């Protein structure tokens, strides 16, 4: 079984749900507490043993490359001023030379198309795919748990969460087969089914381990929902040929691509931070009393 060494981060979307904030700034660079959203997602991948980070970028996304690069003047200044703690923290978050690759999607034709753009960089091996606007908080992290499941089962692995059965029409839903490690074998996948047609309440939440055969399917994948090339449509075709497993993720998920999820992420992660918690908690209590 091939190890999962590479992760793809599709960061070429337009972020229309978060305009005007995302007009000039990529949504992945919006700050949650003290770091950009993308840093949380890259850290989750690194914890899972990922060695190479592939970003599918687009126009206006150079801030992401700068964020993961060495900031020579800044590092020198911090060092001269004796700010070694923050300097070490910055360095520890930064990928090593050669660990990152960037490619451009050129036209945002959909998530499936963005993933296909990474085909040459991924090559002929299974890879992780992380939606870079979703922050997942759990111990161990979601992708690490998925890799553990993958090491038991092989095949393709999707992280799933349980939704309210009345809300299946918002998600990609999977059918539940026999139990497997921390999840189950996937029997079917349905995009946004009505509650009465949903095979289960488990929805695909934005973390994937996929076999490289997905690329040849994406190559000729027709446009689907929203006029975009959808990864789910290609996964459905791959499912006819290869097994898929679900890892049942139990942790917090924040969709930072929307203002609501982003605000919730900031509140939740500020309350988790020991230094911020006391003041933030009392400030919120005051606000709520006045509301
Ligand atoms: P989303 O649909 O959440 O992102 O796609 P979006 O299109 O940027 O956002 P809205 O809906 O307009 O607000 C999921 C992920 O896929 C990437 C996005 O950057 C996001 O992280 N994506 C989407 C691409 O890289 N390319 C695309 O063509 C579409």
mmCIF file of C-alpha atoms and ligand atoms in Angstrom:
data_model
loop_
_atom_site.group_PDB
_atom_site.id
_atom_site.type_symbol
_atom_site.label_atom_id
_atom_site.label_comp_id
_atom_site.label_asym_id
_atom_site.label_seq_id
_atom_site.Cartn_x
_atom_site.Cartn_y
_atom_site.Cartn_z
ATOM 1 C CA UNK A 1 0.000 0.000 0.000
ATOM 2 C CA UNK A 2 1.367 3.411 -0.962
ATOM 3 C CA UNK A 3 1.844 5.964 1.815
ATOM 4 C CA UNK A 4 -0.119 9.235 1.634
ATOM 5 C CA UNK A 5 2.688 11.733 1.090
ATOM 6 C CA UNK A 6 1.053 14.558 -0.830
ATOM 7 C CA UNK A 7 -1.865 16.855 -0.118
ATOM 8 C CA UNK A 8 -3.779 19.080 -2.519
ATOM 9 C CA UNK A 9 -5.251 22.397 -1.370
ATOM 10 C CA UNK A 10 -7.574 23.898 -3.994
ATOM 11 C CA UNK A 11 -7.447 27.621 -3.273
ATOM 12 C CA UNK A 12 -8.601 28.983 -6.631
ATOM 13 C CA UNK A 13 -12.276 29.602 -5.834
ATOM 14 C CA UNK A 14 -13.797 33.066 -6.073
ATOM 15 C CA UNK A 15 -15.156 33.098 -2.517
ATOM 16 C CA UNK A 16 -18.388 34.798 -3.547
ATOM 17 C CA UNK A 17 -20.092 33.973 -0.243
ATOM 18 C CA UNK A 18 -17.586 36.192 1.516
ATOM 19 C CA UNK A 19 -17.564 39.269 -0.714
ATOM 20 C CA UNK A 20 -16.508 42.032 -0.349
ATOM 21 C CA UNK A 21 -13.854 40.647 2.062
ATOM 22 C CA UNK A 22 -12.564 38.327 -0.661
ATOM 23 C CA UNK A 23 -12.439 40.876 -3.474
ATOM 24 C CA UNK A 24 -8.676 41.415 -3.127
ATOM 25 C CA UNK A 25 -7.794 38.927 -0.350
ATOM 26 C CA UNK A 26 -8.100 35.139 -0.688
ATOM 27 C CA UNK A 27 -10.607 33.748 1.828
ATOM 28 C CA UNK A 28 -7.953 31.228 2.887
ATOM 29 C CA UNK A 29 -5.898 34.199 4.164
ATOM 30 C CA UNK A 30 -8.634 35.557 6.436
ATOM 31 C CA UNK A 31 -7.429 35.514 10.021
ATOM 32 C CA UNK A 32 -8.847 33.194 12.641
ATOM 33 C CA UNK A 33 -7.474 34.406 15.998
ATOM 34 C CA UNK A 34 -3.822 34.903 15.025
ATOM 35 C CA UNK A 35 -3.201 33.034 11.783
ATOM 36 C CA UNK A 36 -4.780 32.579 8.371
ATOM 37 C CA UNK A 37 -7.332 29.834 7.853
ATOM 38 C CA UNK A 38 -4.998 27.991 5.445
ATOM 39 C CA UNK A 39 -2.363 27.594 8.188
ATOM 40 C CA UNK A 40 -4.766 25.474 10.295
ATOM 41 C CA UNK A 41 -5.455 23.242 7.299
ATOM 42 C CA UNK A 42 -1.784 22.832 6.348
ATOM 43 C CA UNK A 43 -0.981 22.006 9.998
ATOM 44 C CA UNK A 44 -3.699 19.329 9.978
ATOM 45 C CA UNK A 45 -2.100 17.793 6.869
ATOM 46 C CA UNK A 46 1.396 17.927 8.341
ATOM 47 C CA UNK A 47 0.200 16.175 11.509
ATOM 48 C CA UNK A 48 -1.128 13.399 9.251
ATOM 49 C CA UNK A 49 2.371 12.788 7.847
ATOM 50 C CA UNK A 50 2.004 14.793 4.629
ATOM 51 C CA UNK A 51 5.394 15.694 3.171
ATOM 52 C CA UNK A 52 4.429 17.726 0.115
ATOM 53 C CA UNK A 53 1.865 20.503 -0.067
ATOM 54 C CA UNK A 54 0.315 21.293 -3.460
ATOM 55 C CA UNK A 55 -1.667 24.500 -3.844
ATOM 56 C CA UNK A 56 -3.947 25.009 -6.830
ATOM 57 C CA UNK A 57 -4.118 28.766 -6.945
ATOM 58 C CA UNK A 58 -5.624 31.484 -9.094
ATOM 59 C CA UNK A 59 -5.527 35.214 -9.559
ATOM 60 C CA UNK A 60 -5.203 37.293 -6.370
ATOM 61 C CA UNK A 61 -3.768 34.341 -4.435
ATOM 62 C CA UNK A 62 -0.093 35.321 -4.201
ATOM 63 C CA UNK A 63 -0.552 36.171 -0.511
ATOM 64 C CA UNK A 64 -0.765 32.422 0.125
ATOM 65 C CA UNK A 65 2.661 31.828 -1.448
ATOM 66 C CA UNK A 66 4.117 34.731 0.513
ATOM 67 C CA UNK A 67 2.646 33.381 3.741
ATOM 68 C CA UNK A 68 4.429 30.047 3.331
ATOM 69 C CA UNK A 69 7.710 31.620 2.216
ATOM 70 C CA UNK A 70 10.648 32.835 4.311
ATOM 71 C CA UNK A 71 10.204 36.531 5.196
ATOM 72 C CA UNK A 72 13.904 37.435 5.282
ATOM 73 C CA UNK A 73 13.657 41.059 6.488
ATOM 74 C CA UNK A 74 11.015 40.226 9.081
ATOM 75 C CA UNK A 75 13.007 37.286 10.463
ATOM 76 C CA UNK A 76 16.168 39.443 10.653
ATOM 77 C CA UNK A 77 14.336 42.231 12.453
ATOM 78 C CA UNK A 78 12.704 39.851 14.934
ATOM 79 C CA UNK A 79 16.089 38.256 15.595
ATOM 80 C CA UNK A 80 17.810 41.631 16.127
ATOM 81 C CA UNK A 81 15.068 42.670 18.543
ATOM 82 C CA UNK A 82 15.396 39.428 20.507
ATOM 83 C CA UNK A 83 11.829 38.343 19.657
ATOM 84 C CA UNK A 84 12.940 34.755 19.489
ATOM 85 C CA UNK A 85 9.755 33.104 20.666
ATOM 86 C CA UNK A 86 7.615 34.446 17.835
ATOM 87 C CA UNK A 87 10.467 33.904 15.378
ATOM 88 C CA UNK A 88 10.695 30.221 16.325
ATOM 89 C CA UNK A 89 6.916 29.908 16.065
ATOM 90 C CA UNK A 90 6.928 31.396 12.560
ATOM 91 C CA UNK A 91 9.721 29.076 11.483
ATOM 92 C CA UNK A 92 7.999 26.003 12.909
ATOM 93 C CA UNK A 93 4.871 26.735 10.828
ATOM 94 C CA UNK A 94 6.785 27.213 7.614
ATOM 95 C CA UNK A 95 7.258 24.423 5.080
ATOM 96 C CA UNK A 96 10.856 23.475 4.278
ATOM 97 C CA UNK A 97 12.363 24.301 0.872
ATOM 98 C CA UNK A 98 10.945 21.975 -1.786
ATOM 99 C CA UNK A 99 7.951 20.902 0.296
ATOM 100 C CA UNK A 100 5.480 23.138 -1.541
ATOM 101 C CA UNK A 101 4.302 23.323 -5.153
ATOM 102 C CA UNK A 102 1.957 25.795 -6.769
ATOM 103 C CA UNK A 103 -0.024 25.503 -9.962
ATOM 104 C CA UNK A 104 -2.679 27.798 -11.379
ATOM 105 C CA UNK A 105 -6.187 26.737 -12.228
ATOM 106 C CA UNK A 106 -6.429 29.716 -14.615
ATOM 107 C CA UNK A 107 -10.240 29.559 -14.822
ATOM 108 C CA UNK A 108 -12.330 28.571 -11.771
ATOM 109 C CA UNK A 109 -14.316 25.792 -13.446
ATOM 110 C CA UNK A 110 -15.101 23.977 -10.201
ATOM 111 C CA UNK A 111 -13.488 21.957 -7.425
ATOM 112 C CA UNK A 112 -13.127 18.870 -9.641
ATOM 113 C CA UNK A 113 -11.276 20.898 -12.257
ATOM 114 C CA UNK A 114 -9.015 22.433 -9.585
ATOM 115 C CA UNK A 115 -8.060 18.942 -8.364
ATOM 116 C CA UNK A 116 -7.400 17.800 -11.951
ATOM 117 C CA UNK A 117 -4.959 20.719 -12.326
ATOM 118 C CA UNK A 118 -2.760 19.033 -9.679
ATOM 119 C CA UNK A 119 -2.449 15.764 -11.643
ATOM 120 C CA UNK A 120 1.181 16.190 -12.745
ATOM 121 C CA UNK A 121 2.280 17.296 -9.287
ATOM 122 C CA UNK A 122 0.544 14.373 -7.572
ATOM 123 C CA UNK A 123 1.593 11.729 -10.111
ATOM 124 C CA UNK A 124 0.602 8.091 -9.793
ATOM 125 C CA UNK A 125 -0.005 7.825 -6.050
ATOM 126 C CA UNK A 126 -2.905 8.247 -3.625
ATOM 127 C CA UNK A 127 -3.190 11.735 -2.154
ATOM 128 C CA UNK A 128 -5.015 13.774 0.452
ATOM 129 C CA UNK A 129 -7.404 16.532 -0.567
ATOM 130 C CA UNK A 130 -8.320 19.172 1.993
ATOM 131 C CA UNK A 131 -10.829 21.945 1.380
ATOM 132 C CA UNK A 132 -8.776 24.881 2.567
ATOM 133 C CA UNK A 133 -11.631 27.009 3.905
ATOM 134 C CA UNK A 134 -12.775 24.301 6.363
ATOM 135 C CA UNK A 135 -11.095 24.296 9.780
ATOM 136 C CA UNK A 136 -11.418 20.935 11.542
ATOM 137 C CA UNK A 137 -10.480 20.796 15.208
ATOM 138 C CA UNK A 138 -10.009 17.428 16.884
ATOM 139 C CA UNK A 139 -7.303 15.400 18.565
ATOM 140 C CA UNK A 140 -5.862 13.735 16.650
ATOM 141 C CA UNK A 141 -6.739 15.777 13.564
ATOM 142 C CA UNK A 142 -9.273 14.620 10.993
ATOM 143 C CA UNK A 143 -6.731 13.792 8.266
ATOM 144 C CA UNK A 144 -4.505 11.840 10.676
ATOM 145 C CA UNK A 145 -7.492 9.686 11.626
ATOM 146 C CA UNK A 146 -8.325 9.201 7.954
ATOM 147 C CA UNK A 147 -4.789 8.073 7.175
ATOM 148 C CA UNK A 148 -5.069 5.536 10.013
ATOM 149 C CA UNK A 149 -8.271 4.183 8.501
ATOM 150 C CA UNK A 150 -6.673 4.135 5.048
ATOM 151 C CA UNK A 151 -3.778 2.075 6.412
ATOM 152 C CA UNK A 152 -6.369 -0.546 7.492
ATOM 153 C CA UNK A 153 -8.533 -0.535 4.375
ATOM 154 C CA UNK A 154 -6.718 0.994 1.390
ATOM 155 C CA UNK A 155 -9.017 2.355 -1.303
ATOM 156 C CA UNK A 156 -10.479 5.847 -1.083
ATOM 157 C CA UNK A 157 -11.464 7.474 2.203
ATOM 158 C CA UNK A 158 -13.893 10.330 2.845
ATOM 159 C CA UNK A 159 -14.488 12.042 6.173
ATOM 160 C CA UNK A 160 -18.185 12.228 7.017
ATOM 161 C CA UNK A 161 -20.307 13.859 9.686
ATOM 162 C CA UNK A 162 -23.909 13.294 10.661
ATOM 163 C CA UNK A 163 -26.387 16.011 9.724
ATOM 164 C CA UNK A 164 -29.934 16.600 10.852
ATOM 165 C CA UNK A 165 -31.943 14.182 8.641
ATOM 166 C CA UNK A 166 -34.065 17.119 7.422
ATOM 167 C CA UNK A 167 -30.957 18.821 5.982
ATOM 168 C CA UNK A 168 -29.609 16.158 3.619
ATOM 169 C CA UNK A 169 -30.511 18.353 0.610
ATOM 170 C CA UNK A 170 -27.581 20.645 1.523
ATOM 171 C CA UNK A 171 -24.863 17.986 1.265
ATOM 172 C CA UNK A 172 -23.230 15.103 -0.579
ATOM 173 C CA UNK A 173 -24.615 12.091 1.292
ATOM 174 C CA UNK A 174 -23.152 8.572 1.493
ATOM 175 C CA UNK A 175 -24.822 5.211 2.047
ATOM 176 C CA UNK A 176 -23.654 3.156 5.039
ATOM 177 C CA UNK A 177 -22.373 -0.403 4.560
ATOM 178 C CA UNK A 178 -20.466 -2.718 6.892
ATOM 179 C CA UNK A 179 -18.376 -1.195 9.671
ATOM 180 C CA UNK A 180 -14.687 -0.526 8.944
ATOM 181 C CA UNK A 181 -12.234 0.714 11.590
ATOM 182 C CA UNK A 182 -13.455 4.239 12.571
ATOM 183 C CA UNK A 183 -16.239 4.290 10.002
ATOM 184 C CA UNK A 184 -17.878 2.135 7.388
ATOM 185 C CA UNK A 185 -17.769 1.038 3.788
ATOM 186 C CA UNK A 186 -19.587 3.458 1.500
ATOM 187 C CA UNK A 187 -22.316 1.808 -0.562
ATOM 188 C CA UNK A 188 -23.550 4.844 -2.498
ATOM 189 C CA UNK A 189 -23.080 8.604 -2.902
ATOM 190 C CA UNK A 190 -25.889 11.042 -3.664
ATOM 191 C CA UNK A 191 -25.504 14.751 -4.206
ATOM 192 C CA UNK A 192 -28.002 16.829 -2.164
ATOM 193 C CA UNK A 193 -30.836 14.258 -1.848
ATOM 194 C CA UNK A 194 -34.246 15.114 -0.414
ATOM 195 C CA UNK A 195 -34.568 13.720 3.133
ATOM 196 C CA UNK A 196 -36.858 10.905 1.924
ATOM 197 C CA UNK A 197 -34.277 9.852 -0.718
ATOM 198 C CA UNK A 198 -31.170 10.066 1.488
ATOM 199 C CA UNK A 199 -29.494 6.700 2.182
ATOM 200 C CA UNK A 200 -28.154 7.987 5.540
ATOM 201 C CA UNK A 201 -27.592 11.271 7.408
ATOM 202 C CA UNK A 202 -23.798 11.093 6.801
ATOM 203 C CA UNK A 203 -22.419 13.883 4.624
ATOM 204 C CA UNK A 204 -19.002 14.384 3.026
ATOM 205 C CA UNK A 205 -17.315 17.170 4.989
ATOM 206 C CA UNK A 206 -14.298 18.344 2.960
ATOM 207 C CA UNK A 207 -11.493 15.868 3.643
ATOM 208 C CA UNK A 208 -10.629 13.122 1.146
ATOM 209 C CA UNK A 209 -8.010 10.463 0.427
ATOM 210 C CA UNK A 210 -8.238 9.590 -3.263
ATOM 211 C CA UNK A 211 -6.541 7.161 -5.589
ATOM 212 C CA UNK A 212 -4.824 8.682 -8.659
ATOM 213 C CA UNK A 213 -7.355 7.048 -11.036
ATOM 214 C CA UNK A 214 -9.598 10.008 -10.137
ATOM 215 C CA UNK A 215 -7.540 12.172 -12.521
ATOM 216 C CA UNK A 216 -8.418 10.268 -15.698
ATOM 217 C CA UNK A 217 -12.086 10.468 -14.695
ATOM 218 C CA UNK A 218 -11.821 14.200 -14.022
ATOM 219 C CA UNK A 219 -10.178 14.650 -17.404
ATOM 220 C CA UNK A 220 -13.464 13.997 -19.203
ATOM 221 C CA UNK A 221 -15.864 14.886 -16.390
ATOM 222 C CA UNK A 222 -18.813 16.909 -17.667
ATOM 223 C CA UNK A 223 -20.017 19.945 -15.789
ATOM 224 C CA UNK A 224 -22.489 19.189 -13.024
ATOM 225 C CA UNK A 225 -24.313 21.164 -10.347
ATOM 226 C CA UNK A 226 -23.845 24.936 -10.617
ATOM 227 C CA UNK A 227 -22.271 24.559 -14.077
ATOM 228 C CA UNK A 228 -19.003 23.457 -12.378
ATOM 229 C CA UNK A 229 -16.874 20.319 -12.722
ATOM 230 C CA UNK A 230 -17.675 18.539 -9.476
ATOM 231 C CA UNK A 231 -15.342 16.170 -7.622
ATOM 232 C CA UNK A 232 -18.378 14.247 -6.330
ATOM 233 C CA UNK A 233 -19.436 13.343 -9.892
ATOM 234 C CA UNK A 234 -15.980 11.891 -10.615
ATOM 235 C CA UNK A 235 -15.958 10.073 -7.250
ATOM 236 C CA UNK A 236 -19.290 8.484 -8.153
ATOM 237 C CA UNK A 237 -17.689 7.037 -11.290
ATOM 238 C CA UNK A 238 -14.582 5.930 -9.372
ATOM 239 C CA UNK A 239 -16.855 4.198 -6.860
ATOM 240 C CA UNK A 240 -18.000 1.866 -9.638
ATOM 241 C CA UNK A 241 -14.401 0.605 -9.866
ATOM 242 C CA UNK A 242 -12.872 0.993 -6.399
ATOM 243 C CA UNK A 243 -13.977 0.778 -2.756
ATOM 244 C CA UNK A 244 -14.690 3.932 -0.738
ATOM 245 C CA UNK A 245 -14.683 4.086 3.046
ATOM 246 C CA UNK A 246 -16.058 6.712 5.403
ATOM 247 C CA UNK A 247 -14.255 7.917 8.498
ATOM 248 C CA UNK A 248 -16.837 9.208 10.986
ATOM 249 C CA UNK A 249 -15.302 12.467 12.115
ATOM 250 C CA UNK A 250 -16.113 13.618 15.640
ATOM 251 C CA UNK A 251 -14.800 17.098 16.243
ATOM 252 C CA UNK A 252 -15.547 20.726 15.471
ATOM 253 C CA UNK A 253 -15.918 21.892 11.880
ATOM 254 C CA UNK A 254 -15.948 25.524 10.821
ATOM 255 C CA UNK A 255 -16.801 26.489 7.257
ATOM 256 C CA UNK A 256 -14.721 29.656 7.071
ATOM 257 C CA UNK A 257 -15.879 30.316 3.504
ATOM 258 C CA UNK A 258 -18.994 31.973 4.945
ATOM 259 C CA UNK A 259 -19.175 34.847 7.439
ATOM 260 C CA UNK A 260 -21.158 32.735 9.932
ATOM 261 C CA UNK A 261 -18.676 29.848 10.032
ATOM 262 C CA UNK A 262 -15.761 32.252 10.138
ATOM 263 C CA UNK A 263 -17.189 34.163 13.128
ATOM 264 C CA UNK A 264 -17.938 30.889 14.950
ATOM 265 C CA UNK A 265 -14.348 29.733 14.303
ATOM 266 C CA UNK A 266 -12.941 32.926 15.765
ATOM 267 C CA UNK A 267 -15.117 32.692 18.874
ATOM 268 C CA UNK A 268 -14.477 28.975 19.439
ATOM 269 C CA UNK A 269 -10.716 29.158 18.886
ATOM 270 C CA UNK A 270 -10.323 32.342 20.945
ATOM 271 C CA UNK A 271 -12.088 30.556 23.811
ATOM 272 C CA UNK A 272 -9.671 27.623 23.410
ATOM 273 C CA UNK A 273 -6.652 29.932 23.695
ATOM 274 C CA UNK A 274 -5.579 30.167 27.356
ATOM 275 C CA UNK A 275 -4.320 33.741 27.078
ATOM 276 C CA UNK A 276 -7.409 35.065 25.284
ATOM 277 C CA UNK A 277 -10.099 33.040 27.010
ATOM 278 C CA UNK A 278 -10.657 35.040 30.231
ATOM 279 C CA UNK A 279 -11.127 38.426 28.559
ATOM 280 C CA UNK A 280 -13.010 37.133 25.539
ATOM 281 C CA UNK A 281 -15.386 35.077 27.711
ATOM 282 C CA UNK A 282 -16.228 37.970 30.046
ATOM 283 C CA UNK A 283 -16.629 40.327 27.056
ATOM 284 C CA UNK A 284 -19.094 37.898 25.492
ATOM 285 C CA UNK A 285 -21.032 37.500 28.712
ATOM 286 C CA UNK A 286 -21.352 41.313 28.961
ATOM 287 C CA UNK A 287 -22.514 41.531 25.359
ATOM 288 C CA UNK A 288 -25.080 38.783 25.805
ATOM 289 C CA UNK A 289 -26.454 40.381 28.974
ATOM 290 C CA UNK A 290 -26.959 43.665 27.113
ATOM 291 C CA UNK A 291 -28.470 41.975 24.025
HETATM 292 P P1 LIG B 1 -16.398 26.523 -2.627
HETATM 293 O O1 LIG B 1 -17.569 26.493 -3.527
HETATM 294 O O2 LIG B 1 -16.604 26.437 -1.172
HETATM 295 O O3 LIG B 1 -15.511 27.816 -2.869
HETATM 296 O O4 LIG B 1 -15.347 25.447 -3.119
HETATM 297 P P2 LIG B 1 -15.731 29.103 -3.709
HETATM 298 O O5 LIG B 1 -16.238 28.780 -5.063
HETATM 299 O O6 LIG B 1 -14.475 29.878 -3.591
HETATM 300 O O7 LIG B 1 -16.790 29.832 -2.768
HETATM 301 P P3 LIG B 1 -18.170 30.528 -3.017
HETATM 302 O O8 LIG B 1 -19.152 29.402 -3.043
HETATM 303 O O9 LIG B 1 -18.059 31.312 -4.292
HETATM 304 O O10 LIG B 1 -18.308 31.406 -1.824
HETATM 305 C C1 LIG B 1 -14.621 24.596 -2.235
HETATM 306 C C2 LIG B 1 -13.135 24.790 -2.399
HETATM 307 O O11 LIG B 1 -12.756 24.570 -3.734
HETATM 308 C C3 LIG B 1 -11.974 25.633 -4.232
HETATM 309 C C4 LIG B 1 -12.310 26.830 -3.380
HETATM 310 O O12 LIG B 1 -11.187 27.705 -3.295
HETATM 311 C C5 LIG B 1 -12.690 26.211 -2.053
HETATM 312 O O13 LIG B 1 -11.594 26.125 -1.189
HETATM 313 N N1 LIG B 1 -12.300 25.863 -5.641
HETATM 314 C C6 LIG B 1 -13.589 25.943 -6.028
HETATM 315 C C7 LIG B 1 -11.271 25.996 -6.551
HETATM 316 O O14 LIG B 1 -10.078 25.923 -6.201
HETATM 317 N N2 LIG B 1 -11.585 26.189 -7.860
HETATM 318 C C8 LIG B 1 -12.875 26.286 -8.294
HETATM 319 O O15 LIG B 1 -13.087 26.449 -9.509
HETATM 320 C C9 LIG B 1 -13.894 26.155 -7.348
#
